[in-house]
Tab-separated table of C-alpha atoms and ligand atoms in Angstrom:
chain	number	residue	atom	x	y	z
A	1	PHE	CA	135.118	139.123	113.594
A	2	ILE	CA	138.792	140.524	113.721
A	3	PHE	CA	141.194	139.019	111.566
A	4	GLN	CA	144.676	139.204	113.947
A	5	ASP	CA	146.686	138.456	110.968
A	6	THR	CA	145.717	141.086	108.496
A	7	ALA	CA	145.341	144.142	109.019
A	8	PHE	CA	109.422	150.577	106.904
A	9	ASP	CA	106.046	148.650	105.736
A	10	SER	CA	105.371	150.240	102.148
A	11	ILE	CA	107.060	151.207	99.133
A	12	THR	CA	106.369	154.983	100.713
A	13	ARG	CA	107.844	154.315	103.607
A	14	PHE	CA	111.172	153.696	101.970
A	15	ALA	CA	110.356	156.338	99.574
A	16	THR	CA	109.334	159.096	102.278
A	17	THR	CA	111.610	161.660	103.675
A	18	SER	CA	110.190	161.084	107.051
A	19	PHE	CA	112.880	158.298	108.287
A	20	PHE	CA	115.693	158.922	105.708
A	21	ALA	CA	117.406	161.992	105.251
A	22	THR	CA	116.697	163.847	101.609
A	23	GLY	CA	119.871	164.148	99.314
A	24	SER	CA	123.153	165.347	100.230
A	25	GLY	CA	124.456	167.100	97.179
A	26	GLU	CA	127.738	165.742	95.475
A	27	ASP	CA	126.302	162.169	94.613
A	28	PHE	CA	122.718	161.637	93.161
A	29	CYS	CA	122.566	158.860	95.471
A	30	LEU	CA	120.473	156.431	93.435
A	31	SER	CA	119.814	153.671	96.162
A	32	ARG	CA	118.214	156.286	98.475
A	33	ASN	CA	114.997	156.320	96.466
A	34	GLN	CA	115.399	153.381	94.261
A	35	SER	CA	116.585	150.644	97.282
A	36	VAL	CA	112.251	150.523	97.645
A	37	LEU	CA	112.329	148.529	94.033
A	38	TYR	CA	114.692	145.919	95.241
A	39	ARG	CA	114.361	145.509	99.156
A	40	LYS	CA	111.185	144.031	100.849
A	41	PRO	CA	109.323	146.546	102.838
A	42	SER	CA	110.790	146.644	106.262
A	43	PRO	CA	108.485	144.766	108.738
A	44	HIS	CA	109.687	146.952	111.669
A	45	LYS	CA	108.618	150.766	112.089
A	46	PRO	CA	111.129	153.323	113.758
A	47	SER	CA	109.755	154.955	116.492
A	48	SER	CA	108.228	158.522	115.807
A	49	TYR	CA	110.628	159.695	118.574
A	50	LEU	CA	114.072	158.024	116.517
A	51	VAL	CA	112.496	159.776	113.438
A	52	SER	CA	112.533	163.195	115.399
A	53	LYS	CA	115.913	162.583	116.815
A	54	LEU	CA	117.525	161.873	113.536
A	55	ARG	CA	115.911	165.170	111.904
A	56	SER	CA	117.360	167.269	115.264
A	57	TYR	CA	120.653	165.469	114.723
A	58	GLU	CA	120.851	166.250	110.922
A	59	GLU	CA	119.932	169.817	112.268
A	60	LEU	CA	123.037	169.665	114.195
A	61	HIS	CA	125.220	168.165	111.955
A	62	LYS	CA	124.242	171.011	109.525
A	63	ARG	CA	125.306	173.542	111.761
A	64	CYS	CA	128.418	172.047	113.057
A	65	GLY	CA	129.700	169.822	110.146
A	66	PRO	CA	132.887	170.476	108.250
A	67	HIS	CA	133.588	174.041	107.074
A	68	THR	CA	130.779	175.851	109.117
A	69	ASP	CA	131.964	178.713	111.454
A	70	SER	CA	131.267	176.340	114.503
A	71	TYR	CA	133.606	173.606	113.244
A	72	LYS	CA	136.319	176.337	112.880
A	73	ARG	CA	135.718	177.678	116.048
A	74	SER	CA	136.259	174.220	117.550
A	75	ILE	CA	139.134	173.319	115.497
A	76	LYS	CA	141.001	176.593	116.512
A	77	GLN	CA	140.354	175.381	120.133
A	78	LEU	CA	141.423	172.101	119.542
A	79	LYS	CA	144.733	173.407	117.950
A	80	SER	CA	145.242	175.866	120.834
A	81	GLY	CA	144.165	173.728	123.766
A	82	GLN	CA	142.181	176.543	124.927
A	83	ILE	CA	138.604	175.893	125.317
A	84	ASP	CA	135.806	178.198	125.720
A	85	HIS	CA	133.064	176.496	127.254
A	86	ASN	CA	130.944	179.656	126.837
A	87	SER	CA	131.008	179.629	123.086
A	88	SER	CA	131.963	176.171	121.930
A	89	ASP	CA	128.399	174.693	121.152
A	90	CYS	CA	129.505	171.875	119.054
A	91	ARG	CA	131.332	168.579	120.380
A	92	TYR	CA	132.211	165.905	117.939
A	93	VAL	CA	133.055	162.280	117.868
A	94	VAL	CA	135.659	161.268	115.118
A	95	TRP	CA	135.544	157.762	114.415
A	96	VAL	CA	138.494	156.003	113.291
A	97	GLY	CA	138.029	152.441	112.076
A	98	LEU	CA	140.276	149.316	111.158
A	99	ALA	CA	139.546	145.544	109.840
A	100	GLY	CA	137.023	144.730	107.281
A	101	LEU	CA	134.193	146.283	106.103
A	102	GLY	CA	131.465	144.708	108.131
A	103	ASN	CA	133.447	145.426	111.455
A	104	ARG	CA	133.672	149.011	110.136
A	105	MET	CA	130.148	149.590	109.580
A	106	LEU	CA	129.266	147.974	112.765
A	107	SER	CA	131.232	150.569	114.704
A	108	ILE	CA	130.211	153.182	112.558
A	109	THR	CA	127.026	152.565	113.517
A	110	SER	CA	127.645	152.433	117.047
A	111	ALA	CA	129.509	155.776	117.313
A	112	PHE	CA	126.853	157.270	115.535
A	113	LEU	CA	124.115	155.710	118.080
A	114	TYR	CA	126.642	157.238	120.691
A	115	ALA	CA	126.630	160.511	119.045
A	116	LEU	CA	123.105	160.847	118.761
A	117	LEU	CA	122.835	160.085	122.779
A	118	THR	CA	125.740	162.518	123.731
A	119	GLU	CA	124.548	165.351	121.119
A	120	ARG	CA	127.782	165.165	119.161
A	121	VAL	CA	128.513	165.311	115.503
A	122	LEU	CA	129.973	161.914	114.008
A	123	LEU	CA	132.812	162.719	111.585
A	124	ILE	CA	134.252	159.548	109.846
A	125	ASN	CA	138.254	159.408	109.572
A	126	GLN	CA	137.785	158.071	105.528
A	127	GLU	CA	140.957	156.642	104.195
A	128	TYR	CA	141.136	155.765	100.552
A	129	ASP	CA	139.871	152.072	100.959
A	130	MET	CA	136.488	153.619	101.863
A	131	ALA	CA	136.489	156.039	99.728
A	132	GLY	CA	133.147	156.152	97.432
A	133	LEU	CA	131.310	153.289	99.200
A	134	PHE	CA	128.304	155.220	100.746
A	135	CYS	CA	126.337	158.323	99.986
A	136	GLU	CA	126.377	161.052	102.544
A	137	PRO	CA	124.166	160.372	105.148
A	138	PHE	CA	123.208	163.757	106.273
A	139	PRO	CA	121.650	166.540	104.460
A	140	ASN	CA	123.450	169.500	103.056
A	141	SER	CA	126.466	168.462	104.897
A	142	SER	CA	129.558	165.522	105.197
A	143	TRP	CA	130.370	163.140	107.521
A	144	ILE	CA	133.921	162.989	106.239
A	145	LEU	CA	136.668	164.388	108.411
A	146	PRO	CA	138.119	167.148	106.413
A	147	GLU	CA	141.830	166.601	105.202
A	148	ASP	CA	143.116	169.268	107.063
A	149	PHE	CA	141.986	168.114	110.422
A	150	PRO	CA	144.980	169.024	112.759
A	151	LEU	CA	145.420	165.365	113.780
A	152	LYS	CA	144.475	163.776	110.545
A	153	ASN	CA	148.070	162.269	109.748
A	154	LYS	CA	148.480	160.780	113.125
A	155	LEU	CA	145.120	159.056	113.549
A	156	ARG	CA	145.802	155.832	111.930
A	157	ARG	CA	149.003	155.407	114.071
A	158	PHE	CA	147.019	156.150	117.412
A	159	LYS	CA	147.330	152.885	119.579
A	160	GLN	CA	145.885	151.598	122.606
A	161	ASN	CA	148.590	153.336	124.697
A	162	TYR	CA	148.533	156.712	122.781
A	163	ASP	CA	149.231	159.710	125.319
A	164	HIS	CA	145.866	161.035	125.197
A	165	SER	CA	144.133	157.623	125.802
A	166	TYR	CA	141.599	157.743	128.182
A	167	GLY	CA	142.316	154.334	129.260
A	168	LYS	CA	145.858	154.683	129.361
A	169	MET	CA	145.276	158.283	131.511
A	170	LEU	CA	143.002	156.247	134.021
A	171	LYS	CA	145.820	153.465	134.326
A	172	ASP	CA	148.336	156.053	134.646
A	173	ASN	CA	146.079	158.088	137.459
A	174	GLU	CA	146.248	161.162	135.095
A	175	ILE	CA	142.762	162.010	134.728
A	176	ASN	CA	141.813	165.646	136.355
A	177	TYR	CA	138.508	164.829	137.356
A	178	SER	CA	137.197	168.421	135.951
A	179	MET	CA	138.494	167.455	132.525
A	180	LYS	CA	137.961	171.105	131.791
A	181	ASP	CA	140.671	172.012	129.844
A	182	GLN	CA	141.066	168.908	127.721
A	183	SER	CA	140.293	169.921	124.044
A	184	TYR	CA	140.409	166.149	123.216
A	185	LEU	CA	140.614	162.575	124.168
A	186	TYR	CA	141.554	159.351	122.578
A	187	LEU	CA	139.069	156.363	123.298
A	188	TYR	CA	140.124	153.106	122.274
A	189	LEU	CA	137.029	150.741	121.953
A	190	SER	CA	138.414	147.824	119.697
A	191	HIS	CA	137.853	144.315	120.216
A	192	ASP	CA	141.160	143.934	122.296
A	193	CYS	CA	140.685	147.117	124.609
A	194	ASP	CA	141.497	146.740	128.448
A	195	ARG	CA	139.557	147.206	131.412
A	196	HIS	CA	140.492	150.844	131.675
A	197	ASP	CA	139.465	151.446	128.022
A	198	GLN	CA	136.182	149.821	128.892
A	199	LEU	CA	135.319	152.440	131.782
A	200	PHE	CA	133.906	154.141	129.135
A	201	PHE	CA	130.906	152.316	129.464
A	202	CYS	CA	130.373	153.467	133.077
A	203	ASP	CA	128.009	156.486	133.556
A	204	GLN	CA	130.646	157.942	136.102
A	205	ASP	CA	133.296	158.218	133.234
A	206	GLN	CA	130.772	159.417	130.429
A	207	ALA	CA	130.052	162.411	132.995
A	208	LEU	CA	134.067	163.399	132.686
A	209	LEU	CA	134.050	162.599	128.770
A	210	SER	CA	131.180	164.978	128.476
A	211	LYS	CA	133.048	168.040	129.071
A	212	VAL	CA	135.623	167.052	126.224
A	213	PRO	CA	134.676	168.817	122.809
A	214	TRP	CA	136.367	166.189	120.564
A	215	LEU	CA	136.430	162.648	121.140
A	216	ILE	CA	138.234	160.415	118.906
A	217	MET	CA	137.218	156.825	118.778
A	218	LYS	CA	139.292	153.773	117.120
A	219	SER	CA	136.923	150.962	117.160
A	220	ASN	CA	136.056	147.805	114.803
A	221	VAL	CA	133.523	146.393	116.697
A	222	TYR	CA	129.826	146.637	117.515
A	223	PHE	CA	130.166	148.445	120.971
A	224	LEU	CA	126.852	149.312	121.083
A	225	PRO	CA	124.802	146.883	123.075
A	226	PRO	CA	126.677	147.926	126.712
A	227	LEU	CA	125.048	151.321	125.968
A	228	PHE	CA	122.051	149.715	127.067
A	229	LEU	CA	123.299	148.903	130.092
A	230	MET	CA	123.954	152.755	131.222
A	231	SER	CA	121.322	154.578	133.687
A	232	SER	CA	122.907	157.974	131.581
A	233	PHE	CA	121.297	156.323	128.170
A	234	ASP	CA	118.608	154.285	129.459
A	235	ARG	CA	115.430	156.362	129.208
A	236	GLU	CA	116.217	157.556	125.945
A	237	LEU	CA	117.145	154.532	124.435
A	238	ASN	CA	114.006	152.768	125.694
A	239	ARG	CA	112.134	155.928	123.710
A	240	LEU	CA	114.036	155.584	120.587
A	241	PHE	CA	113.975	151.649	120.530
A	242	PRO	CA	110.868	150.070	122.037
A	243	ASP	CA	112.025	146.862	120.078
A	244	LYS	CA	115.657	146.480	120.829
A	245	GLU	CA	116.271	144.006	117.973
A	246	THR	CA	115.756	146.749	115.496
A	247	VAL	CA	118.884	149.077	116.485
A	248	PHE	CA	120.944	148.102	113.809
A	249	HIS	CA	118.431	147.689	111.397
A	250	HIS	CA	117.243	151.002	111.606
A	251	LEU	CA	120.319	152.845	112.037
A	252	GLY	CA	121.998	150.866	109.237
A	253	ARG	CA	119.256	151.340	106.971
A	254	TYR	CA	119.276	155.160	108.006
A	255	LEU	CA	123.195	155.514	107.231
A	256	PHE	CA	124.426	153.223	104.647
A	257	HIS	CA	123.243	153.897	101.313
A	258	PRO	CA	125.449	152.452	98.516
A	259	SER	CA	127.029	155.154	96.334
A	260	ASP	CA	125.963	155.283	92.680
A	261	ARG	CA	128.979	153.218	91.950
A	262	VAL	CA	128.393	150.372	94.239
A	263	TRP	CA	124.606	150.932	93.397
A	264	GLY	CA	125.135	150.143	89.636
A	265	LEU	CA	127.077	146.887	90.334
A	266	ILE	CA	124.246	145.840	92.812
A	267	THR	CA	121.427	146.448	90.526
A	268	GLN	CA	123.113	145.199	87.495
A	269	TYR	CA	123.830	141.831	89.004
A	270	TYR	CA	120.401	141.575	90.463
A	271	HIS	CA	118.738	142.102	87.226
A	272	ASP	CA	121.245	139.790	85.592
A	273	HIS	CA	120.761	136.854	88.193
A	274	LEU	CA	118.178	137.331	90.798
A	275	ALA	CA	115.299	139.578	89.641
A	276	ASN	CA	113.444	136.559	87.929
A	277	ALA	CA	113.537	133.774	90.773
A	278	GLU	CA	110.452	133.151	92.953
A	279	LYS	CA	112.736	132.837	95.845
A	280	ARG	CA	116.185	133.992	96.740
A	281	ILE	CA	118.418	132.328	99.089
A	282	GLY	CA	121.334	133.762	100.396
A	283	ILE	CA	124.482	131.641	101.660
A	284	GLN	CA	127.225	133.485	103.429
A	285	ILE	CA	130.355	131.157	103.554
A	286	ARG	CA	132.874	132.830	105.800
A	287	ILE	CA	135.974	130.548	106.310
A	288	PHE	CA	138.497	132.234	109.124
A	289	HIS	CA	140.957	128.993	109.395
A	290	THR	CA	140.885	126.651	106.285
A	291	LYS	CA	142.689	124.398	108.724
A	292	THR	CA	140.142	124.371	111.344
A	293	SER	CA	137.246	124.465	108.559
A	294	PRO	CA	138.275	122.140	105.995
A	295	PHE	CA	136.255	122.115	102.617
A	296	GLY	CA	134.466	118.909	103.405
A	297	TYR	CA	133.249	119.695	106.502
A	298	VAL	CA	131.694	123.101	105.858
A	299	MET	CA	130.169	121.737	102.281
A	300	ASP	CA	128.771	118.875	104.413
A	301	GLN	CA	127.610	121.537	106.950
A	302	ILE	CA	125.884	123.628	104.556
A	303	LEU	CA	124.138	120.817	102.811
A	304	ALA	CA	122.943	119.385	106.181
A	305	CYS	CA	121.737	122.810	106.989
A	306	ILE	CA	119.801	123.126	103.550
A	307	ARG	CA	117.957	119.752	104.011
A	308	LYS	CA	117.251	120.465	107.528
A	309	GLU	CA	115.685	123.879	107.143
A	310	LYS	CA	114.065	122.474	103.687
A	311	LEU	CA	115.634	125.574	101.743
A	312	LEU	CA	116.275	123.719	98.583
A	313	PRO	CA	114.430	120.869	96.839
A	314	GLU	CA	116.297	117.503	96.887
A	315	ILE	CA	118.073	116.541	93.922
A	316	ASP	CA	117.383	113.307	91.904
A	317	THR	CA	120.761	111.776	91.545
A	318	GLU	CA	119.539	108.809	89.463
A	319	LYS	CA	118.841	111.254	86.484
A	320	SER	CA	120.181	113.920	84.835
A	321	ILE	CA	118.954	117.107	83.594
A	322	ALA	CA	117.331	117.042	80.111
A	323	PHE	CA	114.954	120.303	79.508
A	324	PRO	CA	113.335	122.320	82.420
A	325	SER	CA	109.749	122.221	82.408
A	326	LYS	CA	107.815	125.002	81.894
A	327	ASN	CA	105.772	125.741	84.447
A	328	GLN	CA	108.688	125.558	87.150
A	329	THR	CA	109.152	127.514	89.779
A	330	SER	CA	112.669	128.864	90.462
A	331	LYS	CA	115.026	129.297	93.333
A	332	VAL	CA	118.282	131.336	93.034
A	333	VAL	CA	120.854	130.854	95.601
A	334	LEU	CA	123.394	133.729	96.362
A	335	VAL	CA	126.748	132.332	97.315
A	336	THR	CA	129.033	134.728	98.701
A	337	SER	CA	132.542	133.740	99.791
A	338	LEU	CA	136.074	134.440	99.186
A	339	PHE	CA	136.373	130.938	97.983
A	340	ARG	CA	135.011	129.133	94.583
A	341	GLY	CA	134.633	125.748	95.750
A	342	TYR	CA	131.303	125.590	97.505
A	343	PHE	CA	129.718	127.727	94.764
A	344	GLU	CA	131.019	125.134	92.024
A	345	LYS	CA	129.705	122.045	94.245
A	346	LEU	CA	126.303	123.462	94.558
A	347	LYS	CA	126.235	124.612	90.685
A	348	LYS	CA	127.356	121.241	89.744
A	349	MET	CA	124.560	119.361	92.000
A	350	TYR	CA	121.630	121.511	90.827
A	351	GLY	CA	123.006	121.887	87.067
A	352	GLU	CA	123.478	118.256	86.548
A	353	HIS	CA	120.303	116.887	87.916
A	354	PRO	CA	116.720	117.700	88.292
A	355	THR	CA	114.808	118.237	91.462
A	356	MET	CA	112.411	115.909	93.193
A	357	THR	CA	109.993	119.017	92.666
A	358	GLY	CA	110.871	119.632	89.184
A	359	GLU	CA	111.831	123.192	90.451
A	360	VAL	CA	115.043	124.602	88.529
A	361	VAL	CA	117.538	126.076	91.016
A	362	SER	CA	120.338	128.298	89.768
A	363	VAL	CA	123.248	129.063	91.627
A	364	TYR	CA	125.426	132.126	91.448
A	365	GLN	CA	128.599	133.805	93.311
A	366	PRO	CA	129.366	137.296	92.508
A	367	SER	CA	133.336	137.032	93.117
A	368	HIS	CA	135.853	134.919	95.005
A	369	GLU	CA	138.061	137.375	95.989
A	370	GLY	CA	140.719	134.502	97.567
A	371	ARG	CA	141.826	136.523	100.661
A	372	GLN	CA	140.715	139.573	102.516
A	373	ARG	CA	142.287	142.757	101.192
A	374	SER	CA	140.385	145.354	103.207
A	375	TRP	CA	143.136	148.212	102.349
A	376	TRP	CA	141.965	147.823	98.622
A	377	ASN	CA	139.163	149.974	97.439
A	378	SER	CA	137.787	148.013	94.821
A	379	HIS	CA	137.499	144.956	97.196
A	380	ASN	CA	135.712	147.066	99.874
A	381	VAL	CA	133.255	147.759	96.939
A	382	GLN	CA	132.973	144.269	95.993
A	383	ALA	CA	132.202	143.420	99.647
A	384	TRP	CA	129.709	146.184	100.151
A	385	ALA	CA	127.876	145.259	96.637
A	386	GLU	CA	127.474	141.452	98.014
A	387	ILE	CA	126.475	142.521	101.558
A	388	TYR	CA	123.875	144.723	100.172
A	389	LEU	CA	122.793	141.426	97.483
A	390	LEU	CA	122.340	138.913	100.482
A	391	SER	CA	120.204	141.551	102.326
A	392	LEU	CA	117.939	141.398	99.429
A	393	SER	CA	117.286	137.772	100.049
A	394	ASP	CA	114.140	136.122	101.077
A	395	GLU	CA	116.224	133.509	103.155
A	396	LEU	CA	119.668	134.132	104.559
A	397	VAL	CA	122.096	131.737	105.823
A	398	THR	CA	125.053	133.499	107.430
A	399	SER	CA	128.355	132.083	108.936
A	400	ALA	CA	129.224	132.476	112.881
A	401	TRP	CA	131.302	134.950	113.844
A	402	SER	CA	131.330	137.109	110.699
A	403	THR	CA	130.378	140.624	110.731
A	404	PHE	CA	129.830	140.513	106.977
A	405	GLY	CA	126.875	138.396	107.573
A	406	TYR	CA	125.718	140.817	110.539
A	407	VAL	CA	125.441	143.870	108.277
A	408	ALA	CA	123.543	141.735	105.876
A	409	GLN	CA	121.204	140.151	108.360
A	410	GLY	CA	120.606	143.568	109.950
A	411	LEU	CA	119.927	145.379	106.925
A	412	ARG	CA	117.768	142.554	105.584
A	413	GLY	CA	115.788	142.860	108.901
A	414	THR	CA	114.651	139.173	109.766
A	415	ARG	CA	116.608	136.773	111.800
A	416	PRO	CA	119.047	134.680	109.540
A	417	LEU	CA	119.812	130.926	109.769
A	418	ILE	CA	123.342	130.725	111.384
A	419	LEU	CA	125.855	128.138	110.604
A	420	TYR	CA	127.573	127.353	113.839
A	421	LYS	CA	131.254	127.262	114.014
A	422	ILE	CA	133.040	124.039	113.133
A	423	ASP	CA	134.997	122.990	116.129
A	424	GLY	CA	136.501	119.857	115.266
A	425	THR	CA	133.445	118.367	114.214
A	426	ILE	CA	130.184	119.251	111.999
A	427	PRO	CA	127.793	120.701	114.674
A	428	ASP	CA	124.564	119.386	115.054
A	429	PRO	CA	122.168	120.846	114.262
A	430	PRO	CA	124.266	122.338	111.548
A	431	CYS	CA	122.586	125.776	111.561
A	432	GLY	CA	119.670	127.371	113.476
A	433	ARG	CA	117.530	130.440	113.741
A	434	GLY	CA	119.344	133.434	115.354
A	435	VAL	CA	117.593	134.729	118.477
A	436	SER	CA	117.634	138.218	117.368
A	437	MET	CA	118.610	140.110	113.941
A	438	GLU	CA	121.101	142.166	116.214
A	439	PRO	CA	124.958	141.966	115.552
A	440	CYS	CA	126.896	140.420	118.480
A	441	TYR	CA	129.419	142.586	120.243
A	442	HIS	CA	132.496	140.043	120.360
A	443	ALA	CA	134.600	141.676	123.142
A	444	PRO	CA	131.975	143.142	125.837
A	445	PRO	CA	133.074	144.255	129.001
A	446	THR	CA	133.235	142.248	132.030
A	447	PHE	CA	132.922	144.646	134.801
A	448	ASP	CA	129.993	146.134	136.513
A	449	CYS	CA	130.606	149.839	136.944
A	450	LYS	CA	127.900	150.084	139.931
A	451	ALA	CA	128.928	146.922	142.081
A	452	LYS	CA	132.499	147.712	140.767
A	453	THR	CA	133.331	143.708	140.404
A	454	ASN	CA	133.691	141.555	136.985
A	455	VAL	CA	130.059	140.342	136.324
A	456	ASP	CA	128.564	138.486	133.363
A	457	ILE	CA	127.022	141.480	131.903
A	458	ALA	CA	124.560	139.277	129.880
A	459	THR	CA	122.684	138.740	132.975
A	460	LEU	CA	121.923	142.566	133.823
A	461	VAL	CA	118.870	143.299	131.749
A	462	PRO	CA	116.420	141.290	130.095
A	463	HIS	CA	117.139	142.611	126.480
A	464	VAL	CA	120.758	141.687	126.432
A	465	ARG	CA	121.911	138.328	126.121
A	466	HIS	CA	124.950	136.156	125.117
A	467	CYS	CA	125.291	135.579	121.145
A	468	GLU	CA	124.338	132.131	119.701
A	469	ASP	CA	127.527	132.098	117.932
A	470	ILE	CA	130.158	133.538	120.226
A	471	ARG	CA	129.719	132.378	123.817
A	472	TRP	CA	131.127	135.580	125.296
A	473	GLY	CA	129.730	137.765	123.221
A	474	ILE	CA	126.529	139.801	123.814
A	475	LYS	CA	123.650	140.973	121.765
A	476	LEU	CA	120.537	142.959	122.038
A	477	PHE	CA	116.999	141.195	121.494
B	1	GDP	P1	134.212	139.322	109.103
B	1	GDP	O1	135.666	139.354	109.201
B	1	GDP	O2	133.679	138.016	108.515
B	1	GDP	O3	133.721	139.649	110.220
B	1	GDP	O4	133.665	140.670	108.059
B	1	GDP	P2	134.634	141.939	107.597
B	1	GDP	O5	133.688	142.707	106.478
B	1	GDP	O6	134.869	142.850	108.598
B	1	GDP	O7	135.806	141.361	107.052
B	1	GDP	C1	136.109	140.519	106.059
B	1	GDP	C2	136.327	140.983	104.879
B	1	GDP	O8	136.947	140.105	103.914
B	1	GDP	C3	135.274	141.536	104.045
B	1	GDP	O9	134.884	142.902	104.403
B	1	GDP	C4	135.633	141.482	102.650
B	1	GDP	O10	136.840	142.701	102.254
B	1	GDP	C5	136.373	140.255	102.726
B	1	GDP	N1	135.174	139.189	102.471
B	1	GDP	C6	134.971	138.233	103.258
B	1	GDP	N2	133.996	137.426	102.628
B	1	GDP	C7	133.675	137.620	101.567
B	1	GDP	C8	132.449	137.628	100.480
B	1	GDP	O11	131.818	136.577	100.645
B	1	GDP	N3	132.715	138.266	99.435
B	1	GDP	C9	133.448	139.136	99.233
B	1	GDP	N4	133.799	140.002	98.275
B	1	GDP	N5	134.658	139.539	99.968
B	1	GDP	C10	134.565	138.959	101.620
């Protein structure tokens, strides 16, 4: 969600180099090999076609990535505006992000799928706030846009109406249909993009864009589902993802490996609090507006969800905790939230009273940052560690609308229980199983490129539908 006011089956599968890239140099990237010790094996197998596509992508990235001869040639052409169509073998998509970490990870994944489909090289405009969060995903190369990239200092300031914006050019009738001499274009694909920007999702526009060597893309959303509605990509996507529900799961696990610094935090917390439990239950509580989601409502909703889904044993309020029995089973609840009150209430309940089953329930919360500070590096480090910890849970409860929760559920690889949005009253039922583990795209286009009319795009193909948490959003399933 966008804050308007602020800014595979066995251990060997995970350890194997057949899906993941092998190491990349500067960071040992312990998580790439050690995640197998913490994560449940994925029940979803990537297609062999996806695996081979990733290997070819890695070759492309190595050949065209920062500081290679091809990259230098492309930069020269970008600077001069003179494109040599015969020699410019590499084309790029530069991701420029905004908003919280969940939003950014979803839009990077969308940009990566677009890069895979269009044989472009993905480069990330990394500002300080995101530095040192992830390992380099591609071997023997970097995905970080070099500091000396000619437009580097301007990227942050690119707005929707920037002169080189494809949407604006379309609006102003400035598109030259040959597009031969355009060295770069800016694509605005954020939550508030307009219908001209959204023409990006039309096949005829993709044919034009394919001629432009540098595409600079600003996005904070999971704009990937509409790519599944385009005939240009249809065949390829079916081969890559026979199971549409696993797109983020596979691409997210491929791209996002915690850096050694973040991995240290994750593994330390895991060993200190989660490792010994028989069952780990993650509850992600995202409050967008304290006024519309008062504490009491949210707490009652969480307790109602726990009861309805039998996530935790009931407590015996008549009794107080004496000593835990020896042959107890134990459940650990990992609460993540910007606020501390929900954790405190749950901890008090299970700390003061025994459960009806005799099980011991422990409740932990790694941090309570108080407010979103996505421009702080350490805040994003903490957020990434918590997203990852949630993804290690046996059962996961997420909050409606939250990309933080979407990333955790996608990396985890199973459908979450979603706490539905409070709209004046506590929803009934309070939570429900997601129809798919795919993230929701909050701001999809409403334009049917073929029919040239507005349409409900959730009705066009069988594997795209509206999200369970946002009526107008769409998701793969
Ligand atoms: P969304 O706003 O819920 O869609 O998720 P985002 O990740 O895009 O933005 C919210 C940001 O607020 C996160 O990236 C964190 O920086 C912060 N945040 C929200 N909830 C939590 C939480 O439970 N734990 C921590 N550490 N940070 C959080």
